[in-house]
Coordinates of C-alpha atoms and ligand atoms in Angstrom, one line a residue:
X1 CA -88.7 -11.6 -217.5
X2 CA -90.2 -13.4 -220.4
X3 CA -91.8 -11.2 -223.2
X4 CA -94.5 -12.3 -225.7
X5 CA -96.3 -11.2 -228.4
X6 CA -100.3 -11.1 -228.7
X7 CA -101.8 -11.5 -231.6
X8 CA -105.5 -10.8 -232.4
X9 CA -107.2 -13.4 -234.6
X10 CA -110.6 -11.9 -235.5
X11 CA -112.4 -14.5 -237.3
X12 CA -116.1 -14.8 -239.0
X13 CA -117.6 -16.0 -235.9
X14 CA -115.1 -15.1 -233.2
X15 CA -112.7 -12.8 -231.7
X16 CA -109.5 -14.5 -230.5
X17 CA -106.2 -13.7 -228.6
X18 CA -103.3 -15.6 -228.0
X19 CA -99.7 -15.1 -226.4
X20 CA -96.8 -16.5 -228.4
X21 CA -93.4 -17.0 -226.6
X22 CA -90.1 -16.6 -228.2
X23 CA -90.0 -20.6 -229.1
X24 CA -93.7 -19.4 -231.1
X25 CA -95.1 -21.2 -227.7
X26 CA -98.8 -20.6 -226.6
X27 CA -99.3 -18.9 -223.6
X28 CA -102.9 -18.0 -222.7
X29 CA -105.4 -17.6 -225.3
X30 CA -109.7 -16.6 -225.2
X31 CA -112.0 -16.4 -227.4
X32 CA -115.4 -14.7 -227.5
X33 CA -118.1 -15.4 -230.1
X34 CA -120.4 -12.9 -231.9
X35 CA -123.5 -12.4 -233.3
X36 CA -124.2 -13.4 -236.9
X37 CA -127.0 -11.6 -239.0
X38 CA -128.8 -12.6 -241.7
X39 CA -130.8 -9.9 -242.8
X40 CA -132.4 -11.6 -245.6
X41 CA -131.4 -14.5 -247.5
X42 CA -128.2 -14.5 -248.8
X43 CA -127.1 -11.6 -246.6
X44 CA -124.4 -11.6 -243.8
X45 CA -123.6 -8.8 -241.3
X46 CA -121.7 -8.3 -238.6
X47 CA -122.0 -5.6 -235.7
X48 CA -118.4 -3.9 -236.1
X49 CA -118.9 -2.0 -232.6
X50 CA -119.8 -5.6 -231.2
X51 CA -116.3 -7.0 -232.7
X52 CA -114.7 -4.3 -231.1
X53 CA -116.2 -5.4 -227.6
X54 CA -115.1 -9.0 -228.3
X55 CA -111.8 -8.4 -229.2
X56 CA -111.1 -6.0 -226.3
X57 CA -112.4 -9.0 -224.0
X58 CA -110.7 -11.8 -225.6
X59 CA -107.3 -9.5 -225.0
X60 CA -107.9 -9.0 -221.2
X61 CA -109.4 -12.5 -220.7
X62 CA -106.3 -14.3 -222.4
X63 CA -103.9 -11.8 -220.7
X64 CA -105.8 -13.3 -217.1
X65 CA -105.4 -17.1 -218.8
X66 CA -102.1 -16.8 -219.0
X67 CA -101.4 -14.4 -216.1
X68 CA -99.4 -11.7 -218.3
X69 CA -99.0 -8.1 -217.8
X70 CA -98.7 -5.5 -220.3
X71 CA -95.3 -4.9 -219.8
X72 CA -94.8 -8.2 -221.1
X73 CA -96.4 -7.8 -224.4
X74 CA -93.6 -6.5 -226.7
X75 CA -96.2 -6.3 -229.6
X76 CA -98.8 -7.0 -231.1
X77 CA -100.2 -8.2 -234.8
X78 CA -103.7 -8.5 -235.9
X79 CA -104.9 -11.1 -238.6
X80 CA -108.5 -10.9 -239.5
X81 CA -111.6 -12.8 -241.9
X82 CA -110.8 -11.2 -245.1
X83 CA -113.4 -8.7 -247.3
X84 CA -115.4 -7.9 -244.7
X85 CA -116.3 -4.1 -245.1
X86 CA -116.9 -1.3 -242.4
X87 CA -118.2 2.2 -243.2
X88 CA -117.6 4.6 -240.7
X89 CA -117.9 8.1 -239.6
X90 CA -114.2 10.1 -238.9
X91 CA -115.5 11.9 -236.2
X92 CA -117.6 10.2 -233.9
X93 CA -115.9 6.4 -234.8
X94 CA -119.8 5.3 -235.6
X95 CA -120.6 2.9 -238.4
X96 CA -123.0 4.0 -240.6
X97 CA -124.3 0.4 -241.4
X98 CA -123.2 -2.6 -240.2
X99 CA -120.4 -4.8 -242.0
X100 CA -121.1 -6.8 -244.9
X101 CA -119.4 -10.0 -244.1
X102 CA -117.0 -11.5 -247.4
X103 CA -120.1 -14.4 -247.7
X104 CA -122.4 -11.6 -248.3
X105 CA -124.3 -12.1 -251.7
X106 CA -126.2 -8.8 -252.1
X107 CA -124.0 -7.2 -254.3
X108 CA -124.3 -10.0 -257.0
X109 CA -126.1 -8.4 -259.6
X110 CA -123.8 -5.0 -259.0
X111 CA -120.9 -7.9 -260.1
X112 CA -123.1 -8.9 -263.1
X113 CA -123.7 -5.3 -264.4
X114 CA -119.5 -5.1 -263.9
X115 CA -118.8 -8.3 -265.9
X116 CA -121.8 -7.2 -268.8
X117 CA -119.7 -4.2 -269.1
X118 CA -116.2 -5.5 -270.0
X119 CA -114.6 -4.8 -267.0
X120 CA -113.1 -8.4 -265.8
X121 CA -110.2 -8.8 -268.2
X122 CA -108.6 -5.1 -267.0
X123 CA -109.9 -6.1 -263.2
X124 CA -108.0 -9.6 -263.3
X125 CA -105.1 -7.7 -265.2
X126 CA -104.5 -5.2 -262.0
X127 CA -106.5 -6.8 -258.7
X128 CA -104.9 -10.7 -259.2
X129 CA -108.9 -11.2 -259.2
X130 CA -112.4 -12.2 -260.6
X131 CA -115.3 -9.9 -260.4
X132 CA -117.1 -11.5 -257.1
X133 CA -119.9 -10.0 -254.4
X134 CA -117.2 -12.1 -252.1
X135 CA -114.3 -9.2 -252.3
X136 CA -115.2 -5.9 -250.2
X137 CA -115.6 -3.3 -253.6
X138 CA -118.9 -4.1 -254.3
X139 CA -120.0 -4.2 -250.7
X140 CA -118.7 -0.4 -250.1
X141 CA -120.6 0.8 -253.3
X142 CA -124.1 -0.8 -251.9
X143 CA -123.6 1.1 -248.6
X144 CA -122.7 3.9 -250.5
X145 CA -125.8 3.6 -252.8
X146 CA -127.9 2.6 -249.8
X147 CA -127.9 4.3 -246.7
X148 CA -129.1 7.7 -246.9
X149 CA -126.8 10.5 -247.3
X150 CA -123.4 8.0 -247.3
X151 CA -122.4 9.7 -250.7
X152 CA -122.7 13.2 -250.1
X153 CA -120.7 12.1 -246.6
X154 CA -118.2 10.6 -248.5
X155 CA -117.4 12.6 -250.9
X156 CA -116.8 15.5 -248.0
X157 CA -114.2 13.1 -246.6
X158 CA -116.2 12.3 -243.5
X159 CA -116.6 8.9 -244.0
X160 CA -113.8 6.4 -244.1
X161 CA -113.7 2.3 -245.5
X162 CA -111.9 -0.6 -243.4
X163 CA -111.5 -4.2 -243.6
X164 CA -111.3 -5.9 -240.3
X165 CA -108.2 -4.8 -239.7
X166 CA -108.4 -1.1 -240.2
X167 CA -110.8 -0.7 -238.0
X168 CA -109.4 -2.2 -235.0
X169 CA -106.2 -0.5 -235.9
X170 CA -108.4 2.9 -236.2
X171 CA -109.9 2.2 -232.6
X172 CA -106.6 0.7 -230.8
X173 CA -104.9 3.9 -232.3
X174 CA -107.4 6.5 -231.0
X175 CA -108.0 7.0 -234.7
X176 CA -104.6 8.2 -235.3
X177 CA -103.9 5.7 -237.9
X178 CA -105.8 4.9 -241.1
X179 CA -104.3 1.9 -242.8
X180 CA -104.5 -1.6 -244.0
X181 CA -101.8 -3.5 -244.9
X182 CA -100.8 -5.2 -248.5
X183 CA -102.3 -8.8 -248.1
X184 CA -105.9 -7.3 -246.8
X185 CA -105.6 -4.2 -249.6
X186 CA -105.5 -7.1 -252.1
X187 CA -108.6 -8.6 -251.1
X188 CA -110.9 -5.2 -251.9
X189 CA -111.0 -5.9 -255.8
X190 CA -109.5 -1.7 -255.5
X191 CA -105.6 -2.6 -255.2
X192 CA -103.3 -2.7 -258.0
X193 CA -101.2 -5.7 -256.8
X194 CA -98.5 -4.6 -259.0
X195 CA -98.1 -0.9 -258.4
X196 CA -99.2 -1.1 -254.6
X197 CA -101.7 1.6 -254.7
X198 CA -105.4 2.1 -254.8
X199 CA -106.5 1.6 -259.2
X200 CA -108.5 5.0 -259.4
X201 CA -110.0 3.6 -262.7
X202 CA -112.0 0.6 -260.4
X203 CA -112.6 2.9 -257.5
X204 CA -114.5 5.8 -260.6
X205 CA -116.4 2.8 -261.7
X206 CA -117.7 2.4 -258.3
X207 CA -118.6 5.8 -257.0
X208 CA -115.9 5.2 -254.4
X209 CA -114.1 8.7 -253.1
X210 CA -110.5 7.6 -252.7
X211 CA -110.1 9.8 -249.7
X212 CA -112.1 7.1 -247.8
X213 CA -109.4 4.3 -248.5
X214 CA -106.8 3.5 -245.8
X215 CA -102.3 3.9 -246.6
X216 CA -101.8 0.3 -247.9
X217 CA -98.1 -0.6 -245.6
X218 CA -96.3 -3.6 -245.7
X219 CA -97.1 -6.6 -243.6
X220 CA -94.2 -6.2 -240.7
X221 CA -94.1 -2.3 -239.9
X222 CA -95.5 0.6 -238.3
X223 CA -99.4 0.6 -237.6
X224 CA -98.8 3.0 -234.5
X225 CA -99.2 2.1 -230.9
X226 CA -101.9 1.6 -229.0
X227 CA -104.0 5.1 -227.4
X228 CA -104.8 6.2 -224.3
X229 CA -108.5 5.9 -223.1
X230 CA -109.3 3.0 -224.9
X231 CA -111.6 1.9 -222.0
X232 CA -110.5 -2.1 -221.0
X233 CA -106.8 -1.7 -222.3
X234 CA -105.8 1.5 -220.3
X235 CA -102.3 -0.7 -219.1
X236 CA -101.5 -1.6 -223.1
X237 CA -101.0 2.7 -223.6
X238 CA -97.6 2.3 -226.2
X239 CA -97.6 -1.2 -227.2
X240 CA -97.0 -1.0 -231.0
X241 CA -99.3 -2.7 -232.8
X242 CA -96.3 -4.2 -235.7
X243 CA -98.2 -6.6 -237.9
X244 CA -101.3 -7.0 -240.0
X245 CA -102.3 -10.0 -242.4
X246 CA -105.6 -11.5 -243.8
X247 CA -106.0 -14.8 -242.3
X248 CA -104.7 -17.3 -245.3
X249 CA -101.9 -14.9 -245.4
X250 CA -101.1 -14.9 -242.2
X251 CA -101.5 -18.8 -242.2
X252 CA -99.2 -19.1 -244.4
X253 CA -97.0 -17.1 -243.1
X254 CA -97.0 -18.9 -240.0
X255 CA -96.4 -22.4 -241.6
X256 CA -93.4 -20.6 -242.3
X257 CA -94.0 -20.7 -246.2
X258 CA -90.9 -18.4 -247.0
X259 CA -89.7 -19.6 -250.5
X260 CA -91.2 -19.9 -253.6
X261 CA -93.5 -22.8 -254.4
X262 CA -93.9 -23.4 -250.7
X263 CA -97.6 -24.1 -250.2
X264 CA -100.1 -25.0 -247.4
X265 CA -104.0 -26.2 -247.1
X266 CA -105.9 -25.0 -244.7
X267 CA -109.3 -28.3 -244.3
X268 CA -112.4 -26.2 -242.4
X269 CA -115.5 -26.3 -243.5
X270 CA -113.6 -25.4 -246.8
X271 CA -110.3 -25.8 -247.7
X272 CA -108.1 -22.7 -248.7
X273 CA -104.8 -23.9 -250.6
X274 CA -102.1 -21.0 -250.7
X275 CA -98.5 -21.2 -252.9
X276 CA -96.0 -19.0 -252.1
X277 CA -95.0 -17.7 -255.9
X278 CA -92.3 -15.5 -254.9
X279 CA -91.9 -11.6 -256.1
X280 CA -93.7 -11.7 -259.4
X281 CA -97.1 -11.7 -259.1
X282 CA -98.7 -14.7 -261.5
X283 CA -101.8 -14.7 -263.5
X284 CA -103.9 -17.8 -263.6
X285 CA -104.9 -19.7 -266.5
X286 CA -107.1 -21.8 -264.4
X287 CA -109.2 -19.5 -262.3
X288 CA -107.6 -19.3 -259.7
X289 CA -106.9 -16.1 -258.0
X290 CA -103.4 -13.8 -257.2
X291 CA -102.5 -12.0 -253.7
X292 CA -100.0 -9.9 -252.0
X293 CA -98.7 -12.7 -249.8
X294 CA -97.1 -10.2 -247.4
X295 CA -94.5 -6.9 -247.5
X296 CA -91.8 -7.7 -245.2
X297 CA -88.4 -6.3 -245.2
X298 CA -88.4 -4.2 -248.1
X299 CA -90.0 -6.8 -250.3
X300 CA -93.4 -7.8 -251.4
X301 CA -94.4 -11.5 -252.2
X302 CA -97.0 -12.8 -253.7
X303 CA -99.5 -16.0 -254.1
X304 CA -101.9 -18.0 -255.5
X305 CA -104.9 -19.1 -253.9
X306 CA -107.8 -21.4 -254.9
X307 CA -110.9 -22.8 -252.3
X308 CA -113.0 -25.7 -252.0
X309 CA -116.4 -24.6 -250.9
X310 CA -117.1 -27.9 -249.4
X311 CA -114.7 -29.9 -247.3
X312 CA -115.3 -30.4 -243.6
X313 CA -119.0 -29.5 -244.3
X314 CA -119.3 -32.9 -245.8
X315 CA -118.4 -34.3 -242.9
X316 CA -121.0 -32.5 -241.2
X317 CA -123.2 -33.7 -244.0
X318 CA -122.3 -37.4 -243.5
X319 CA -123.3 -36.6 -239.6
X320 CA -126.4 -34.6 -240.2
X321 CA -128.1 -35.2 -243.5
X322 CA -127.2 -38.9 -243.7
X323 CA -127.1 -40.1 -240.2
X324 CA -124.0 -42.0 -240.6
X325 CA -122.1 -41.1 -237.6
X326 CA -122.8 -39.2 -234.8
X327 CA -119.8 -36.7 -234.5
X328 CA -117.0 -35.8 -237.2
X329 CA -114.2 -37.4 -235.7
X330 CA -116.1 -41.3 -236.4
X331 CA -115.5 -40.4 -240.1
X332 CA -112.5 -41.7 -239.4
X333 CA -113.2 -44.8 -237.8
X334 CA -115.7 -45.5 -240.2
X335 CA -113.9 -45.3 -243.1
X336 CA -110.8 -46.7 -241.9
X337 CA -112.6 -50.1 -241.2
X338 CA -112.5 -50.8 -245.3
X339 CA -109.3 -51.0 -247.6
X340 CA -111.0 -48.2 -249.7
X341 CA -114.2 -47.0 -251.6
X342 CA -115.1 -50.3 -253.3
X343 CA -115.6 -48.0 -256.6
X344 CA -117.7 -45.4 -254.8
X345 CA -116.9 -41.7 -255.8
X346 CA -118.8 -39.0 -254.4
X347 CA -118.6 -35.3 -255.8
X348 CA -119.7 -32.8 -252.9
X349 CA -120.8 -30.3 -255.6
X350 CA -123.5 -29.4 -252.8
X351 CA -123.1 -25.6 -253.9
X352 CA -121.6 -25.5 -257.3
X353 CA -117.7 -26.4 -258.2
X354 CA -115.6 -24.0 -257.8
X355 CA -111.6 -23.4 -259.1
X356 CA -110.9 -25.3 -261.4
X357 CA -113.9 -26.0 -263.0
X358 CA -116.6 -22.7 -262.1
X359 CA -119.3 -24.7 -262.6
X360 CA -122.3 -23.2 -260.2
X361 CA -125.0 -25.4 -262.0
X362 CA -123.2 -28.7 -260.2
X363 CA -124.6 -30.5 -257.9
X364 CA -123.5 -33.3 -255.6
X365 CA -123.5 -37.2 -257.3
X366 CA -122.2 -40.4 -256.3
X367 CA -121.3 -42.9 -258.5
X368 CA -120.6 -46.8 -258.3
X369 CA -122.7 -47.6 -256.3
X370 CA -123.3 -51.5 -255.9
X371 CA -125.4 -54.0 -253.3
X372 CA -122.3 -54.3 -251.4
X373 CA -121.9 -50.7 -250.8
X374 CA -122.0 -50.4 -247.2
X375 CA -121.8 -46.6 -245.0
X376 CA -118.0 -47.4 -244.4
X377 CA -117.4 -47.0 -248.3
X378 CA -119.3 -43.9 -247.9
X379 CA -117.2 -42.4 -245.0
X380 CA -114.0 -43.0 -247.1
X381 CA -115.8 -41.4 -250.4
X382 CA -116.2 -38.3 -248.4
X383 CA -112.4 -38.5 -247.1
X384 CA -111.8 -38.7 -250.4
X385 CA -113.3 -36.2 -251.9
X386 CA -112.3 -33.7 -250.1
X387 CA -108.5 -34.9 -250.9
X388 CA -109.5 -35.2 -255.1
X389 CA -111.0 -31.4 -254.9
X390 CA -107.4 -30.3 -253.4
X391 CA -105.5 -32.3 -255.9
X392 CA -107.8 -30.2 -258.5
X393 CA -106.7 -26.6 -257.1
X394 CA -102.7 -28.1 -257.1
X395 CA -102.8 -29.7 -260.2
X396 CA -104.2 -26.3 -261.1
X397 CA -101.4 -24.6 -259.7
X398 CA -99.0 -26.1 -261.1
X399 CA -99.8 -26.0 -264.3
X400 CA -99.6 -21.9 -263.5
X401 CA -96.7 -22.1 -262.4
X402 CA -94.6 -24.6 -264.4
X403 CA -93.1 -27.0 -261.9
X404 CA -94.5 -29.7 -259.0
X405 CA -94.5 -29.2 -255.5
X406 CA -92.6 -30.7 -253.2
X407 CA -94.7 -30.9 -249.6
X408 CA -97.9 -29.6 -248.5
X409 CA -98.0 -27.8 -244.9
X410 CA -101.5 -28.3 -243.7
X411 CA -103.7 -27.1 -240.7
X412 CA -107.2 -26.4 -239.9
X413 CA -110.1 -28.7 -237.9
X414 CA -110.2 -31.4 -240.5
X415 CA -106.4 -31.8 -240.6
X416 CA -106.0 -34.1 -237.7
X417 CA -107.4 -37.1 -239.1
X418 CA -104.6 -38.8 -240.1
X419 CA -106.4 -41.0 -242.9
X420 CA -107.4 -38.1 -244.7
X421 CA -104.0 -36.6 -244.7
X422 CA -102.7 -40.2 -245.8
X423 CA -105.3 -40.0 -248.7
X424 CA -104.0 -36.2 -249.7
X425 CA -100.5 -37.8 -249.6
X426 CA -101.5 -41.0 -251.8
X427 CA -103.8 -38.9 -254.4
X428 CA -100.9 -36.3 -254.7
X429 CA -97.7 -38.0 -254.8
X430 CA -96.4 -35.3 -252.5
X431 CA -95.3 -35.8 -248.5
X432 CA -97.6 -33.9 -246.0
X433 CA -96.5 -31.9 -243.5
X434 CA -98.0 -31.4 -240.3
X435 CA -97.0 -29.2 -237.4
X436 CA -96.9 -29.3 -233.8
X437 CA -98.6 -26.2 -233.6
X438 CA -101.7 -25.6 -235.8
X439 CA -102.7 -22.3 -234.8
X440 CA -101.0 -20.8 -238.0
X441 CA -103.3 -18.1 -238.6
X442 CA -102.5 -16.2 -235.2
X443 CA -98.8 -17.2 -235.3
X444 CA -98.3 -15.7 -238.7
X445 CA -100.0 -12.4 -237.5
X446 CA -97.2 -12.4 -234.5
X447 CA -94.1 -13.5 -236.5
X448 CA -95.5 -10.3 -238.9
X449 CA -95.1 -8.2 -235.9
X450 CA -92.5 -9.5 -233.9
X451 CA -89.9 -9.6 -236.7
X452 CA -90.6 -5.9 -236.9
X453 CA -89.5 -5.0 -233.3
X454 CA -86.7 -7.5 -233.3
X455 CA -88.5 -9.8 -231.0
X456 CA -87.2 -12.8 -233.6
X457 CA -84.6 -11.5 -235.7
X458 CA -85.1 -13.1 -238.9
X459 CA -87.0 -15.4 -241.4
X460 CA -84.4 -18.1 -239.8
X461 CA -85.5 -17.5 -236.7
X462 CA -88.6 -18.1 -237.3
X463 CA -88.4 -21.0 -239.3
X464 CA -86.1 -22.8 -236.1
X465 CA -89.5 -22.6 -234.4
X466 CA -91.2 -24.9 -237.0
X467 CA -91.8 -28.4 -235.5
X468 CA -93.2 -30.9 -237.1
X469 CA -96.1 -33.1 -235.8
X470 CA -96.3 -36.1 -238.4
X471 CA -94.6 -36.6 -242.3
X472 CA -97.2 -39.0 -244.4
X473 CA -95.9 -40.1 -247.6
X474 CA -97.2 -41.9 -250.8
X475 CA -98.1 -45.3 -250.2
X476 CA -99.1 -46.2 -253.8
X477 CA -97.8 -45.9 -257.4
X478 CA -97.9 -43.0 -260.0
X479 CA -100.2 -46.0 -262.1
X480 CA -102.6 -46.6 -259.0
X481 CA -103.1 -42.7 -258.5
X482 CA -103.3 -42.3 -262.4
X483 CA -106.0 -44.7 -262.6
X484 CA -107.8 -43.4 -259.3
X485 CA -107.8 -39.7 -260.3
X486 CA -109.0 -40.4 -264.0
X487 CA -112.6 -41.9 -262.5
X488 CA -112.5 -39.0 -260.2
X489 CA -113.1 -36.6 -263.0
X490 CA -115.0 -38.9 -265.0
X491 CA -117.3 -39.0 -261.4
X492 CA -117.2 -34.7 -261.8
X493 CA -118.4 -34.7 -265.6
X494 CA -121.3 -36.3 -264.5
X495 CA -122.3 -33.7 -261.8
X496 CA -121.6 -30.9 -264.3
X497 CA -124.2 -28.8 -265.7
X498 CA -126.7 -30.2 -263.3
X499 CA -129.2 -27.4 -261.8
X500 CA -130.6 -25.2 -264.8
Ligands
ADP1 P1 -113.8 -23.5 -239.7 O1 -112.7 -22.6 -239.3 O2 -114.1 -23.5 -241.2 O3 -115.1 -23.4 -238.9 P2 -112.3 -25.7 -238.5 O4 -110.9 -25.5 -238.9 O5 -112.7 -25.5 -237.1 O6 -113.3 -25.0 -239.5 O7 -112.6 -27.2 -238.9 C1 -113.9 -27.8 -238.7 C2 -114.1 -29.0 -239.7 O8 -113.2 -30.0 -239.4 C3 -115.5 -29.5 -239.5 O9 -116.2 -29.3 -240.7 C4 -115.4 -30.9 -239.2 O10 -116.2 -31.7 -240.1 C5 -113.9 -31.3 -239.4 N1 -113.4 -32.1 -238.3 C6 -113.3 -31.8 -237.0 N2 -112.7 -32.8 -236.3 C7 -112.4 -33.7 -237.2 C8 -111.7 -35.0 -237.1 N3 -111.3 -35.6 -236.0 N4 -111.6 -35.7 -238.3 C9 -112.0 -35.2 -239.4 N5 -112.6 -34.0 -239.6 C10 -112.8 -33.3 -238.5

């Protein structure tokens, strides 16, 4: 009889499970959105008790899709949208507010008053990051701060703090188990990367009792099994639950990113570049940011990561600002009917630049324009900027880290239009890879946990899995892509500075 192993994707705007076979095969998967709320401007929240429902029906509806019973499921691993912070109380499971979602901006001034006082250099030093409202710190001090009697709560050891993860491990347990694991921990702005503990200094700064903080544990391991009475997953009563990972993590995990200098790019509505950087956790000269990668096996690896805040958005931009085309995919079509821009460069600096430039008083430009500019050039100066803003973040990375990379492992929405990939191949010199199966995120999370019951045996195994969809490689010269990615950043100097 077959076995599989589920894993739980739990994303910004859906819940999601899928099967994986041996052969990292899909077998049934469901997905259930959920409610967004928006508070006020600026502010995001979720309903945690309403990701619990949608994660307990995407499990039973994909276990129906794919007509598996639980004694099929050897285990299971959950990878989940990063930062994202639940309060809740020990002993009745109840939030006491709902979570602040990672693009939550309320706690920007709090991150102003931290940077005034001197804090960033010894925050960067231990965390691998900058002082944001984007990492979950900040968001547990507000909730502390704002909903009445949280403090006192706290400080009694009633209340406890989550990401994602934690608190569908603290339900599926029965509450049994309180932890996180080292890739999510790294994401709070509270972890010392380094020592692999909670930094009490940042946590005093905050207000935040350390006694609400889950056990940080290593990526593949023990999160316990899952409890009795859980009402919807009564038959699942013992499955272990055997790995945890925030979702770039886990996607690169599952693009099978073992070694270091191994990167991949993930092109949704932003992109989110990843490098593998081995067991010594870098600092960046360039602004970009360090991560526990995973702890597997004894070890813990590391990362660097960098975003593009716009990417696939400006696709949707090209569709409905402009009017260009009517759905994403035309992009392609569009822009592949010319040889190339015909000198036009746009900068998508619609909300600032980020990594590495930091610039938020950019704004969006596009530059040579002449009377034969025509909407096809557009199309292709959107293709290509989202393919100059990831050559930024690698060039970035490299410099970091000292040497070039050899191939880019991409996945996401925006990653099957093969022009755009061709483009990322020209502007970086570099082959990209893409694989047969681009579900990454949810595959990492199951290689975490099924290489922790022996369901695959080893990183080999795993890697075996690994096929590839399509290999483009550089179709033009080191002068040509000289030349072309010299007027790109002469095209970003003059969106700098913009917006005052
Ligand atoms: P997210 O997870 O951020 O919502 P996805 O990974 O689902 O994003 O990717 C969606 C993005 O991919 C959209 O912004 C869209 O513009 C782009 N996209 C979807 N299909 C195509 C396509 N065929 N060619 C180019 N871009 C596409």
């Amino acid at each position: 009889m077959e076995k599989y192993v589920l894993a739980l994707d739990q994303g910004t705007t859906s819940s999601r499970a899928i099967f994986f076979d041996r052969s990292g095969g899909i077998h049934g998967t469901a997905q259930l959105e959920f409610k967004q709320y928006y508070p006020k401007d600026g502010w995001v929240e979720h309903d945690p008790v309403e990701i619990l429902r949608s994660q307990k029906l995407a499990i039973t509806a994909a276990m129906e899709a794919g007509e598996i019973t639980a004694d099929r499921i050897a285990a299971i691993g959950i990878t989940n949208q990063r930062e994202t912070t639940v309060v809740w109380d020990r002993n009745t499971g109840k939030p006491v507010y709902n979570a602040i979602v990672w693009q939550c901006r309320r706690t920007a001034d709090i991150c102003e008053k931290l940077i005034a006082s001197g804090l960033s250099d010894y925050v960067t030093e231990h965390t691998g990051l900058l002082i944001d409202a984007y990492f979950s710190a900040t968001k547990i001090k507000w909730i502390l701060d704002n909903v009445e009697g949280a403090r006192e709560k706290a400080e009694r050891g009633d209340l406890l703090f989550g990401t994602i993860d934690t608190w569908l491990i603290w339900w599926l347990t029965g509450g049994r188990v309180h932890a996180t694991d080292y890739s999510n921990a790294s994401r709070t702005m509270l972890f010392d990367i380094d020592r692999l503990e909670w930094d009490d200094k940042i946590l005093n700064t905050l207000g935040i009792p350390k006694c609400m903080m889950p056990e940080a544990r290593p990526s593949s391991g023990d999160f316990g099994t899952v409890a009795p009475g859980i009402t919807g997953l009564e038959s699942l009563v013992g499955i272990p639950i055997s790995g945890v990972a925030g979702d770039q993590q886990a996607a690169l995990f599952g693009q099978a990113c073992f070694s270091k200098g191994q990167a991949k790019n993930t092109y949704g509505t932003g992109c989110f570049l990843m490098m593998n950087t081995g067991e010594t956790s870098m600092r960046s000269r360039n602004g970009l940011v360090s991560t526990v990668a995973w702890g597997l096996g004894g070890k813990v690896e590391y990362a660097l990561e960098g975003s593009v805040f716009n990417a696939g958005s400006v696709i949707k931009w090209l569709r409905d600002g402009l009017g260009l085309i009517k759905s994403a995919p035309e992009v392609n079509i569009l822009a592949e009917s010319v040889e190339n821009a015909g000198g036009v460069i746009l900068v998508p600096a619609f909300t600032g630049l980020g990594a590495p430039y930091w610039d938020m008083y950019a704004r969006g430009t596009m530059v040579g324009i002449t009377r034969a500019t025509t909407a096809a050039h557009i199309a292709r100066a959107v293709l290509d900027s989202i393919a100059y803003q990831v050559k930024d973040l690698i060039t970035a990375m490299e410099d970091d880290v000292g040497f070039k990379l050899s191939e880019l492992r991409v996945d996401g929405g925006a990653s099957v239009s093969n022009i755009l990939m061709q483009i990322q191949s020209d502007m970086l010199g570099v082959a990209i890879n893409r694989p047969a199966v681009v579900e990454t995120t949810a595959l990492g999370a199951a290689y975490l946990a099924g290489l922790h019951t022996g369901f695959w045996k080893d990183l080999d195994d795993i890697e075996k899995n690994r096929k590839v969809e399509r290999i483009f490689t550089p179709q033009i010269n080191e002068d040509q892509r000289g030349r072309r990615y010299a007027e790109w950043q002469r095209a970003v100097g003059r969106s700098r500075n913009w917006s005052n």
